[in-house]
PDB file of C-alpha atoms in Angstrom:
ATOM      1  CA  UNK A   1      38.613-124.687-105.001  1.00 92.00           C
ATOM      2  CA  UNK A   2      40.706-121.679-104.117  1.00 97.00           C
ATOM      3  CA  UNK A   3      42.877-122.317-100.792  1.00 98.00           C
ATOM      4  CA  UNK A   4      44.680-120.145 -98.548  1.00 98.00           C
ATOM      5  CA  UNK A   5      47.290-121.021 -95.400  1.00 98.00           C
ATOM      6  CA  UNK A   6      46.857-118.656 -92.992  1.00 98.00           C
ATOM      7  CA  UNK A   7      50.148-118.475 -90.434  1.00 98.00           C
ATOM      8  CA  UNK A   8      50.390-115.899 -87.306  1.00 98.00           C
ATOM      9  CA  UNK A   9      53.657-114.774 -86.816  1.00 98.00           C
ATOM     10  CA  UNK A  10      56.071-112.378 -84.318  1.00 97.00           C
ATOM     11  CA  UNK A  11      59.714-113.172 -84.024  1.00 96.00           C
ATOM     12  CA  UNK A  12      60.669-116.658 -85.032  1.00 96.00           C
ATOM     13  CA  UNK A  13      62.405-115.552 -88.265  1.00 98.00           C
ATOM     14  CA  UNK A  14      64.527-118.931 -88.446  1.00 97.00           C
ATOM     15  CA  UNK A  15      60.992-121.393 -88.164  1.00 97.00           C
ATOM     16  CA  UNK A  16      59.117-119.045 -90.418  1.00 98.00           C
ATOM     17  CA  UNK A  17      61.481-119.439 -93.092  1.00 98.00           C
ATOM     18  CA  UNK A  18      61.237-123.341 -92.625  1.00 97.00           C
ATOM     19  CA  UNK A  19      57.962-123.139 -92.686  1.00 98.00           C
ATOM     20  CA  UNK A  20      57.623-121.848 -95.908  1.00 98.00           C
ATOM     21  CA  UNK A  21      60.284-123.836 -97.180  1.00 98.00           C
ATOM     22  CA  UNK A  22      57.846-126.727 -96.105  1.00 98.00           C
ATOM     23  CA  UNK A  23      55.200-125.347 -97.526  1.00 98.00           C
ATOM     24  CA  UNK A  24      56.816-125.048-100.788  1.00 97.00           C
ATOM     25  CA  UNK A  25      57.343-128.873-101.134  1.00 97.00           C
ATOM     26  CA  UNK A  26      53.558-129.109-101.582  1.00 98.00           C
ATOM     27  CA  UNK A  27      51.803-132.010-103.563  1.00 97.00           C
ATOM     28  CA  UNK A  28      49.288-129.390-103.671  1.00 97.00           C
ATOM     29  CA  UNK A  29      50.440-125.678-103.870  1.00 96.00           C
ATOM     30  CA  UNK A  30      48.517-123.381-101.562  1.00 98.00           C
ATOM     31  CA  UNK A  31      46.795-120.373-103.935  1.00 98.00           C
ATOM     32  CA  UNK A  32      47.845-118.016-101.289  1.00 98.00           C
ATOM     33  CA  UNK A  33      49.797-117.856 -98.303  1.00 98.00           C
ATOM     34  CA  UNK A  34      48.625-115.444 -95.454  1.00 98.00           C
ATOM     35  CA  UNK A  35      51.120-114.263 -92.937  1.00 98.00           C
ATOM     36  CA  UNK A  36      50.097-112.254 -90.499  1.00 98.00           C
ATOM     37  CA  UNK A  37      53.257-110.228 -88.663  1.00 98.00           C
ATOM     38  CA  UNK A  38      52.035-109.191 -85.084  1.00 98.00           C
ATOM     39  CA  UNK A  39      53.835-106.246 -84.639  1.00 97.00           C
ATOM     40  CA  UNK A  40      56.712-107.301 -86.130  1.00 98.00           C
ATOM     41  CA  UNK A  41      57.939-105.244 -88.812  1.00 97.00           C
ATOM     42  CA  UNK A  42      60.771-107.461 -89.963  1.00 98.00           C
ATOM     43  CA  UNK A  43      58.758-110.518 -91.417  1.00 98.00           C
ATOM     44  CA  UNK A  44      58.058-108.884 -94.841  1.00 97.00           C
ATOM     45  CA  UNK A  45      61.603-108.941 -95.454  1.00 98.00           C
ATOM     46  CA  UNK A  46      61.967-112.349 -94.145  1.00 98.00           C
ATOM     47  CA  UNK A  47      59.014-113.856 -96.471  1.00 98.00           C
ATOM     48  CA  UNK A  48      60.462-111.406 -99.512  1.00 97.00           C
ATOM     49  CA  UNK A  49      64.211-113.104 -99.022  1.00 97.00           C
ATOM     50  CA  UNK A  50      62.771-116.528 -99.284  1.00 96.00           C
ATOM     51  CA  UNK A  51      60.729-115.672-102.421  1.00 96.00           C
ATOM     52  CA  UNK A  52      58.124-117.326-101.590  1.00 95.00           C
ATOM     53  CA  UNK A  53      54.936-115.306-103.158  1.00 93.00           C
ATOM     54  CA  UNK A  54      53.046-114.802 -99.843  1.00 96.00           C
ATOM     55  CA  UNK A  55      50.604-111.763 -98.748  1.00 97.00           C
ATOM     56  CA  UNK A  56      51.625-110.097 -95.580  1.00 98.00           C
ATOM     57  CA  UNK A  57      49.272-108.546 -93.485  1.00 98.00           C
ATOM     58  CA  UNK A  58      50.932-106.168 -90.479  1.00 98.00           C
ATOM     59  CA  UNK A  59      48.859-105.563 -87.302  1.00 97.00           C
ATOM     60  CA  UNK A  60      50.619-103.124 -85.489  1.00 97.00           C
ATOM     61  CA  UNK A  61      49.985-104.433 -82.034  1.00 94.00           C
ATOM     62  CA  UNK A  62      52.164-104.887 -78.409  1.00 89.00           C
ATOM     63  CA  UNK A  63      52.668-108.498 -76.159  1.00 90.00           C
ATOM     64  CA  UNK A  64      50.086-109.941 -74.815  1.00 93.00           C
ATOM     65  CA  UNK A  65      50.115-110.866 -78.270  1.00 95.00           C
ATOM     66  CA  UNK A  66      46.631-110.733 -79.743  1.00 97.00           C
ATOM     67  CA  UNK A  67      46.930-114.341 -81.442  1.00 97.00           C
ATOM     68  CA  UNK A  68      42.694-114.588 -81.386  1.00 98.00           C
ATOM     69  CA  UNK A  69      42.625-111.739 -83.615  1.00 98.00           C
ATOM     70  CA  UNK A  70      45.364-112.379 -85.538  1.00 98.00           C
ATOM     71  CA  UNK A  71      43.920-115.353 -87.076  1.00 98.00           C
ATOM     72  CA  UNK A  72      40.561-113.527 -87.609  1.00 98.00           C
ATOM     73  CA  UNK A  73      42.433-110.729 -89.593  1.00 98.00           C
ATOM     74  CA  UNK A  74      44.372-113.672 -91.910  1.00 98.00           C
ATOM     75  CA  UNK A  75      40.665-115.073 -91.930  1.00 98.00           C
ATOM     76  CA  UNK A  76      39.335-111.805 -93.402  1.00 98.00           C
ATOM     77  CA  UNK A  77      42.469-111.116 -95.631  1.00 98.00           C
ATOM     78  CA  UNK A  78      41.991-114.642 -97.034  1.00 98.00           C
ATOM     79  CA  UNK A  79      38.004-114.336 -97.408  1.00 98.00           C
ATOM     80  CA  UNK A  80      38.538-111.186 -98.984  1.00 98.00           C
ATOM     81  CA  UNK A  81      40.777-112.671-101.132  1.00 97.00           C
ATOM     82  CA  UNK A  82      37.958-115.113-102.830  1.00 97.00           C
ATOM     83  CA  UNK A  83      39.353-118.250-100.963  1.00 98.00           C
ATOM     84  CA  UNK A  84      37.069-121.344 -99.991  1.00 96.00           C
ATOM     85  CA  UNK A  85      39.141-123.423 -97.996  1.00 98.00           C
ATOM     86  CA  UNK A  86      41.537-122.051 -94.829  1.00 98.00           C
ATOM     87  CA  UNK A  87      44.885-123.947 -93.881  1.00 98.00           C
ATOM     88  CA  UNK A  88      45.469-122.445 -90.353  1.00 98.00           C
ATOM     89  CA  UNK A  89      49.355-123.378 -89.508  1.00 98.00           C
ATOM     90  CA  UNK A  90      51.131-122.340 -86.672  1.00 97.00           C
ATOM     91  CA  UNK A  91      54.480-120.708 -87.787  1.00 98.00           C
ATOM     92  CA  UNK A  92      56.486-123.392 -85.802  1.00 97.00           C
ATOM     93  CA  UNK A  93      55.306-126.100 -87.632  1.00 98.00           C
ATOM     94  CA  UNK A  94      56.553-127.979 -90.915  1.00 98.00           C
ATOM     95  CA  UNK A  95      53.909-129.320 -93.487  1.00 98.00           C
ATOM     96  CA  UNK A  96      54.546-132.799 -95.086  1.00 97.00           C
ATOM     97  CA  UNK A  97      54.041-132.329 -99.266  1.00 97.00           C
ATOM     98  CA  UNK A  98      50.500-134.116 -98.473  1.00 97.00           C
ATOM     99  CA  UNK A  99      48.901-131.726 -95.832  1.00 98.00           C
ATOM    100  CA  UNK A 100      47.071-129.162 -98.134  1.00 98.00           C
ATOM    101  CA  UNK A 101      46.332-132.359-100.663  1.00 98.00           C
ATOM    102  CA  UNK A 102      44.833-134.098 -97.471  1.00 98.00           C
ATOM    103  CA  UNK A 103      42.838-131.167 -95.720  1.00 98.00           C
ATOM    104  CA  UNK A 104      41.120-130.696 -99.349  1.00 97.00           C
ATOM    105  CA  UNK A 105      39.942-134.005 -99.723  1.00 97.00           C
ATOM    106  CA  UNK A 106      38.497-133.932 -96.075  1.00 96.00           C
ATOM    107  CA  UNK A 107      34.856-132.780 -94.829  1.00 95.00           C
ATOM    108  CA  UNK A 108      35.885-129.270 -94.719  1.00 93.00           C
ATOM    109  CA  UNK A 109      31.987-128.132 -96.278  1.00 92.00           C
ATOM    110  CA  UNK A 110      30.661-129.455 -92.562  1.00 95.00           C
ATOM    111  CA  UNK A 111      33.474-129.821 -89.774  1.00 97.00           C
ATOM    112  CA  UNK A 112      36.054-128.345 -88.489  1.00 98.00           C
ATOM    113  CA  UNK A 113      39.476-130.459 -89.866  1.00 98.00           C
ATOM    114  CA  UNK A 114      42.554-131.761 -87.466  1.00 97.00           C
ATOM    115  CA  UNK A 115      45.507-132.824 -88.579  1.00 97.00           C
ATOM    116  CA  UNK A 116      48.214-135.142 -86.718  1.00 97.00           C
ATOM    117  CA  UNK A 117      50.953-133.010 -85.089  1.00 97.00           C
ATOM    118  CA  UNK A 118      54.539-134.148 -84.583  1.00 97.00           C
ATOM    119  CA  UNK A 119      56.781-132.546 -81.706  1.00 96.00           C
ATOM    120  CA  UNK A 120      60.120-132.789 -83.038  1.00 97.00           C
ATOM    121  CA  UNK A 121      63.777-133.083 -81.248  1.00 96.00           C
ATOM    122  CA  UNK A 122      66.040-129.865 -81.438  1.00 96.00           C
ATOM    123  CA  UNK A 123      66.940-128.964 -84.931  1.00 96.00           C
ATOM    124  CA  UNK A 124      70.667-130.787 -85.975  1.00 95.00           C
ATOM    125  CA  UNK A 125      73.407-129.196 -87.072  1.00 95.00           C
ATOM    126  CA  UNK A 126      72.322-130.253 -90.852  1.00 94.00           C
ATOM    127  CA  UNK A 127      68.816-128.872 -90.339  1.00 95.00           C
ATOM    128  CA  UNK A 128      65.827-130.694 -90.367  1.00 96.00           C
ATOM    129  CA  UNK A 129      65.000-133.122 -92.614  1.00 96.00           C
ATOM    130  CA  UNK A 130      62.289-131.620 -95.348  1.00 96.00           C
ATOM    131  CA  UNK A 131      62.612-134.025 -97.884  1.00 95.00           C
ATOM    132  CA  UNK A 132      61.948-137.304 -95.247  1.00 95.00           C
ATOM    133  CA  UNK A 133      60.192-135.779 -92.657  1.00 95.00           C
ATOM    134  CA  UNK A 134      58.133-139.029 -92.275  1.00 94.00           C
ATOM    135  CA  UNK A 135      60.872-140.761 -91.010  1.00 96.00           C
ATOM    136  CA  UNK A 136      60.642-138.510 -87.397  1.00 97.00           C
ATOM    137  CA  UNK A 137      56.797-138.983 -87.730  1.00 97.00           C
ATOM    138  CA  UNK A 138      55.331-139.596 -84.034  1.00 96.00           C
ATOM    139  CA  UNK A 139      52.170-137.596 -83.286  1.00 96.00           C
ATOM    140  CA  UNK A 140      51.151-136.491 -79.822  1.00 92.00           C
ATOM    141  CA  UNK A 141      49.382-139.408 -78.283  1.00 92.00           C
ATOM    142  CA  UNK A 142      46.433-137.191 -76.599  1.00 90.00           C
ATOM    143  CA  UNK A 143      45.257-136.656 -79.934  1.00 93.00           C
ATOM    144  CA  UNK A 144      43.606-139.125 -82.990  1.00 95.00           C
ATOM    145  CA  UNK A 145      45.882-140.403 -85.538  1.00 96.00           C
ATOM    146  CA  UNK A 146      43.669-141.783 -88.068  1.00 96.00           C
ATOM    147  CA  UNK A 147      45.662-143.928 -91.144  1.00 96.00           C
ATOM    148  CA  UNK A 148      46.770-141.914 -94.355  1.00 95.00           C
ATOM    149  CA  UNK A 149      43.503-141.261 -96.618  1.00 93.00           C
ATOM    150  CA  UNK A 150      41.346-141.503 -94.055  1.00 97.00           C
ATOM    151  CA  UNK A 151      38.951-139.448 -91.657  1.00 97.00           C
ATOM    152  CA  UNK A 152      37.804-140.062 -88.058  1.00 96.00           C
ATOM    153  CA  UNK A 153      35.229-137.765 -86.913  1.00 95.00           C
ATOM    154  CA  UNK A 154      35.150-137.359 -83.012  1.00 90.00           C
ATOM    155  CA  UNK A 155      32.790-135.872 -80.271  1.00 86.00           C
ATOM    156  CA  UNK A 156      35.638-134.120 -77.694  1.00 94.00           C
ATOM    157  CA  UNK A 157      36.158-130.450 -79.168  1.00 96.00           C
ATOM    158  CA  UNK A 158      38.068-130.187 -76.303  1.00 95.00           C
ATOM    159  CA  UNK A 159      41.082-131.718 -78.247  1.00 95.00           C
ATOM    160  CA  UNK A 160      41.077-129.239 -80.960  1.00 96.00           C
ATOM    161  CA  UNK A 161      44.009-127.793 -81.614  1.00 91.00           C
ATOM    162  CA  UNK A 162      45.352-124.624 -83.744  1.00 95.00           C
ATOM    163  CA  UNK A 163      48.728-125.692 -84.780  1.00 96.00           C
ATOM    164  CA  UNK A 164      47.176-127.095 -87.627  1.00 98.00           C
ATOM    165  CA  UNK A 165      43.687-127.012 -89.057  1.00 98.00           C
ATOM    166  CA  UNK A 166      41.278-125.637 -91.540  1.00 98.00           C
ATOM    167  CA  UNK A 167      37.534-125.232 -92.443  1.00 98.00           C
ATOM    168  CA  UNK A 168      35.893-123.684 -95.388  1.00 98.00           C
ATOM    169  CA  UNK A 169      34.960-120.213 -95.738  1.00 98.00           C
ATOM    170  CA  UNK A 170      31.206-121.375 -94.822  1.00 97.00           C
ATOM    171  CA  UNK A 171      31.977-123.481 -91.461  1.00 98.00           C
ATOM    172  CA  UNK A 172      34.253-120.595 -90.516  1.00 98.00           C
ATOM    173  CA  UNK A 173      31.290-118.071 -90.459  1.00 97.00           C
ATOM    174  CA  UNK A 174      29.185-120.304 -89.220  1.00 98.00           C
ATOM    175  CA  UNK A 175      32.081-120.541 -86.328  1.00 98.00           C
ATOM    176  CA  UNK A 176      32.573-117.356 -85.929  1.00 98.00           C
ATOM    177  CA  UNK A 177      36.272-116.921 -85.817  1.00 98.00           C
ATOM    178  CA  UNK A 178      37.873-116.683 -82.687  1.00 98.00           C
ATOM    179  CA  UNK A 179      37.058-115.025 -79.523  1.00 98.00           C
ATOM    180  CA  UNK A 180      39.353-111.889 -79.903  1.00 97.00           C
ATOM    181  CA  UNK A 181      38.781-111.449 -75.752  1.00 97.00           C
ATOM    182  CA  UNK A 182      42.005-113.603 -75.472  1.00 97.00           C
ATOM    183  CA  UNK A 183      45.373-112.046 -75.590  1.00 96.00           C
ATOM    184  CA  UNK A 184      48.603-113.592 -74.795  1.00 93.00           C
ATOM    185  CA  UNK A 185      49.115-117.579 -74.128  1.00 91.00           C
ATOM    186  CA  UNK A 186      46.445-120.129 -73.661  1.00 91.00           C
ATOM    187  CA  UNK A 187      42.260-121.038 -74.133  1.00 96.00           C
ATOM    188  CA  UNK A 188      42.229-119.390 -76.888  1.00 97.00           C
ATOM    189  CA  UNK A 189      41.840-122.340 -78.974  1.00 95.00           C
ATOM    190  CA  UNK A 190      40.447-124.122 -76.177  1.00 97.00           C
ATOM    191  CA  UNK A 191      37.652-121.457 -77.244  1.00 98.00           C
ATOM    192  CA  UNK A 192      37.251-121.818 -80.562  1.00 98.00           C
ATOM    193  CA  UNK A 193      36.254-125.743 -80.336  1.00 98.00           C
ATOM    194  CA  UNK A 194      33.649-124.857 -78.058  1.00 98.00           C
ATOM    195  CA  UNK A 195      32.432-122.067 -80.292  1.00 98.00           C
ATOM    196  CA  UNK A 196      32.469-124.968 -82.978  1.00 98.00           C
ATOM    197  CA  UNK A 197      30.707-127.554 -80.654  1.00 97.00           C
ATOM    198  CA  UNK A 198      27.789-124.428 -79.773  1.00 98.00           C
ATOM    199  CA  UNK A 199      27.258-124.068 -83.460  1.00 98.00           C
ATOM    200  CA  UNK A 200      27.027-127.987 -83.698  1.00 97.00           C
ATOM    201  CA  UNK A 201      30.076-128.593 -86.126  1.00 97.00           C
ATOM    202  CA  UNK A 202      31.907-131.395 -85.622  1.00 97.00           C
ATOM    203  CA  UNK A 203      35.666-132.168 -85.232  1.00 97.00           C
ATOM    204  CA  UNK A 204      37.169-134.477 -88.041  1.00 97.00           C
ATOM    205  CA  UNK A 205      40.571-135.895 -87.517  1.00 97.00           C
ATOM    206  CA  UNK A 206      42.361-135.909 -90.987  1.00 98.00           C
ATOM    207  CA  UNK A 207      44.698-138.826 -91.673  1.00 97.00           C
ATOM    208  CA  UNK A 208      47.775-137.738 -94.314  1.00 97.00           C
ATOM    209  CA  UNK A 209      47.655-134.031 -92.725  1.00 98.00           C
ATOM    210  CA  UNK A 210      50.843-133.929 -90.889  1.00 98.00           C
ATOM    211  CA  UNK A 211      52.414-131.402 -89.528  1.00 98.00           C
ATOM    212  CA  UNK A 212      56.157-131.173 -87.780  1.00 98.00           C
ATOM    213  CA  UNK A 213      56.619-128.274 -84.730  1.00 98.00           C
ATOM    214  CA  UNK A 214      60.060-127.529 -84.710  1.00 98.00           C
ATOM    215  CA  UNK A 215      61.684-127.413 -81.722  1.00 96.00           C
ATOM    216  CA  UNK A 216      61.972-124.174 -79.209  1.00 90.00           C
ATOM    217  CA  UNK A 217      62.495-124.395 -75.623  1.00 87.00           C
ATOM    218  CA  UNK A 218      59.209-124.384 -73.535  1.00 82.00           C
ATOM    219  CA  UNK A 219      58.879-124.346 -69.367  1.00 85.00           C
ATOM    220  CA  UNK A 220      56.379-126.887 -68.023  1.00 86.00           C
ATOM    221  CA  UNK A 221      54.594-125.553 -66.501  1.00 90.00           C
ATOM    222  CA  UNK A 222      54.959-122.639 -68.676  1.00 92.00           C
ATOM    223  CA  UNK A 223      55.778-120.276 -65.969  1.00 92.00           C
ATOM    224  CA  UNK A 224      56.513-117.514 -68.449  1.00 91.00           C
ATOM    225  CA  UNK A 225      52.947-117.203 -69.305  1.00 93.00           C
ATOM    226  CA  UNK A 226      51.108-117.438 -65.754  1.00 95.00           C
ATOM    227  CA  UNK A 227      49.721-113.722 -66.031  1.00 95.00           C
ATOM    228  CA  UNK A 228      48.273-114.741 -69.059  1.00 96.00           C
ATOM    229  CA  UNK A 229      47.082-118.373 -68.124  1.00 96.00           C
ATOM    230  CA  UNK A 230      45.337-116.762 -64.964  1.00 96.00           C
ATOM    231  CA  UNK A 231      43.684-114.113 -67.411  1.00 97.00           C
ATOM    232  CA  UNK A 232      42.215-116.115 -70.483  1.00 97.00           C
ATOM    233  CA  UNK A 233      41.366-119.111 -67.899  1.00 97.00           C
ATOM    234  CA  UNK A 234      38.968-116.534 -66.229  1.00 97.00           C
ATOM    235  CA  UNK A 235      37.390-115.397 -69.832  1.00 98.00           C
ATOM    236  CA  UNK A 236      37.325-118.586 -70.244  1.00 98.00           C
ATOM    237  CA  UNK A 237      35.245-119.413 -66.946  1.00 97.00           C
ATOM    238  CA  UNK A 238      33.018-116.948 -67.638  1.00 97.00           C
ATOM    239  CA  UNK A 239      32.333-117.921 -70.690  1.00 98.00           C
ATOM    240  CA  UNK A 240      31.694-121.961 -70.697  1.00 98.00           C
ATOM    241  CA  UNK A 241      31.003-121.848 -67.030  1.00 96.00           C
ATOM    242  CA  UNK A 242      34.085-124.421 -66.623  1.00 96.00           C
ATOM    243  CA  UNK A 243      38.124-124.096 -65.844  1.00 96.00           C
ATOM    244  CA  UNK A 244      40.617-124.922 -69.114  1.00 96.00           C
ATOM    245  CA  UNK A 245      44.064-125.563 -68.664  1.00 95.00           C
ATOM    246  CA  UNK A 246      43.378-127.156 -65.449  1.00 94.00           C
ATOM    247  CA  UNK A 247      46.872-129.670 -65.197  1.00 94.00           C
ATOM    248  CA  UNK A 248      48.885-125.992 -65.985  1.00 94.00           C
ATOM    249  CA  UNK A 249      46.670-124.121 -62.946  1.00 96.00           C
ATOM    250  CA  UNK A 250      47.018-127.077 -60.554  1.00 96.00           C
ATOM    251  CA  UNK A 251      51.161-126.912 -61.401  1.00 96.00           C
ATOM    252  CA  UNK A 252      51.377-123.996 -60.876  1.00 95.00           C
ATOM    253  CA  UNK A 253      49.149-124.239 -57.321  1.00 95.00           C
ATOM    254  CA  UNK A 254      51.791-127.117 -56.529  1.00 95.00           C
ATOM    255  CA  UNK A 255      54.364-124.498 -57.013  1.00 94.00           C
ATOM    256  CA  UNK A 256      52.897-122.224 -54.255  1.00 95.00           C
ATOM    257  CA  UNK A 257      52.675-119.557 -57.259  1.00 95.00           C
ATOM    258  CA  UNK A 258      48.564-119.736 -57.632  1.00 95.00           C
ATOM    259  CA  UNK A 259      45.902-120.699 -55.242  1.00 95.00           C
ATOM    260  CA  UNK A 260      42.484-121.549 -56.105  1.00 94.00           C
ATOM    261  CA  UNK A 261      39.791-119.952 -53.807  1.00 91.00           C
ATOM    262  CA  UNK A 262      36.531-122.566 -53.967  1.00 89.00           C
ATOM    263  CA  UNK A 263      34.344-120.404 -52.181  1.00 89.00           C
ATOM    264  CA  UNK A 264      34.634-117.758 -54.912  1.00 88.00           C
ATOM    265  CA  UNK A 265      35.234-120.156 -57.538  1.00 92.00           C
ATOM    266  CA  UNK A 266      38.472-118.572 -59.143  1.00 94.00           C
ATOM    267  CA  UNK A 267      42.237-118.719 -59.117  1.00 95.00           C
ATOM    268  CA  UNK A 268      44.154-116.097 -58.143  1.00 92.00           C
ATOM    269  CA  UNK A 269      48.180-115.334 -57.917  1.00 93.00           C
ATOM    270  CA  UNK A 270      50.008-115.405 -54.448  1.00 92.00           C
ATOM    271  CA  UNK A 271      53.346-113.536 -55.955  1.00 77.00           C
ATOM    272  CA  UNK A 272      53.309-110.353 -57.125  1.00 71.00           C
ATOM    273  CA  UNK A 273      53.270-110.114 -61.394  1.00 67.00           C
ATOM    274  CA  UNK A 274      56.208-109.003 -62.570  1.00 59.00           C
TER     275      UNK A 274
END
């Protein structure tokens, strides 16, 4: 079996290069590493510096960032590139030596694979800690943390996540990719489980695949990203027929910054964009 991580990438030089150093302490080396640089022309030079032997694919594209397509193109670049298994990992997180081990041994021929996902604490002084990383392990509690070695397959596609999964080449084109109608922050993954649920693959939760985000700051809600929120929330609408992101749209209502219009079933901005 031939495996590829795929990682999306613009800015965050200092977590990339974590990432890979992560990476590197595989039980199971990757055969490829995909990073895809959205419009950043810099992260060749960042991946070259660490010597780490991955393929970099540049997309020259402008924020919203296109992350929907992004992972389709490191999709393609890794299909094209004779690989059977995909490792999709956010560029924020930090694998544990066992993740690629632990995604290969799962029911990645006939579901789409989840791994646990710890948020860490800001970074210390001394950096985090690669080489004991299970010592900060505490996955987000919304989400199944099945015991090392061991796979629990669940019905709520809802919970899927894109930090940090992977299907085979097969279940992926049986998925479809993403939905490259989302640009910019939010329901794009949302998405892709439902596109998985239509084309009746199932979610597996992965025990031993752990993955650590490192730490940026983040607004809750995540004000930053309302333009964007409002935008792929209506795709999404129109789409499934149903509202993501709901408990970020209702925040945001709270805040007087979004109102949601029943008669017309939509939401809609009450400030003016910026």
């Amino acid at each position: 079996m031939n495996i590829a991580v795929v990682t999306v990438v613009a800015g965050r030089h200092h977590h990339l290069r974590h990432h890979i150093e992560a990476l590197d302490r595989s039980d199971r080396p990757p055969d490829d590493h995909i990073v895809v640089s959205m419009g950043d022309p810099d992260v060749a030079a960042v991946v070259t510096a660490t010597g780490h032997p991955a393929h970099v694919e540049y997309l020259d594209v402008r924020p919203p960032l296109p992350l929907a397509a992004a992972r389709n193109a490191g999709a393609a670049a890794a299909l094209a590139r004779g690989h059977d298994l995909l490792v999709f990992l956010d560029v924020d997180c930090l694998a544990l030596p066992r993740l690629v081990s632990a995604y290969a041994a799962g029911p990645h021929d006939r579901a789409l694979l989840c791994g646990p996902v710890t948020y860490l604490a800001p970074e210390p002084a001394s950096g985090y800690p690669l080489e004991s990383l299970d010592r900060l392990r505490n996955p987000h509690p919304a989400r199944p943390d099945p015991p090392d070695g061991t796979i629990e397959t669940g019905n709520d596609h809802d919970l899927f996540w894109s930090l940090s999964f992977a299907v085979s080449a097969r279940v992926w084109t049986r998925i479809g990719g993403f939905c490259t109608d989302y640009r910019g922050y939010g329901a794009e993954d949302t998405d892709f489980g439902q596109r998985a649920r239509a084309a009746g693959v199932p979610v597996c939760w992965v025990g031993g695949a752990d993955a650590f985000h490192q730490f940026h700051p983040v607004s809750d809600p995540p004000i930053e990203h309302l333009d964007d929120i409002l935008r792929n929330a209506a795709l999404f609408h129109r789409r499934w027929q149903r509202w993501p992101m709901r408990g970020w749209l209702e925040a945001f209502e709270r805040r007087g910054l979004v109102r949601f219009d029943a008669g017309a079933d939509r939401w809609t901005r009450t400030t003016p964009s910026r």
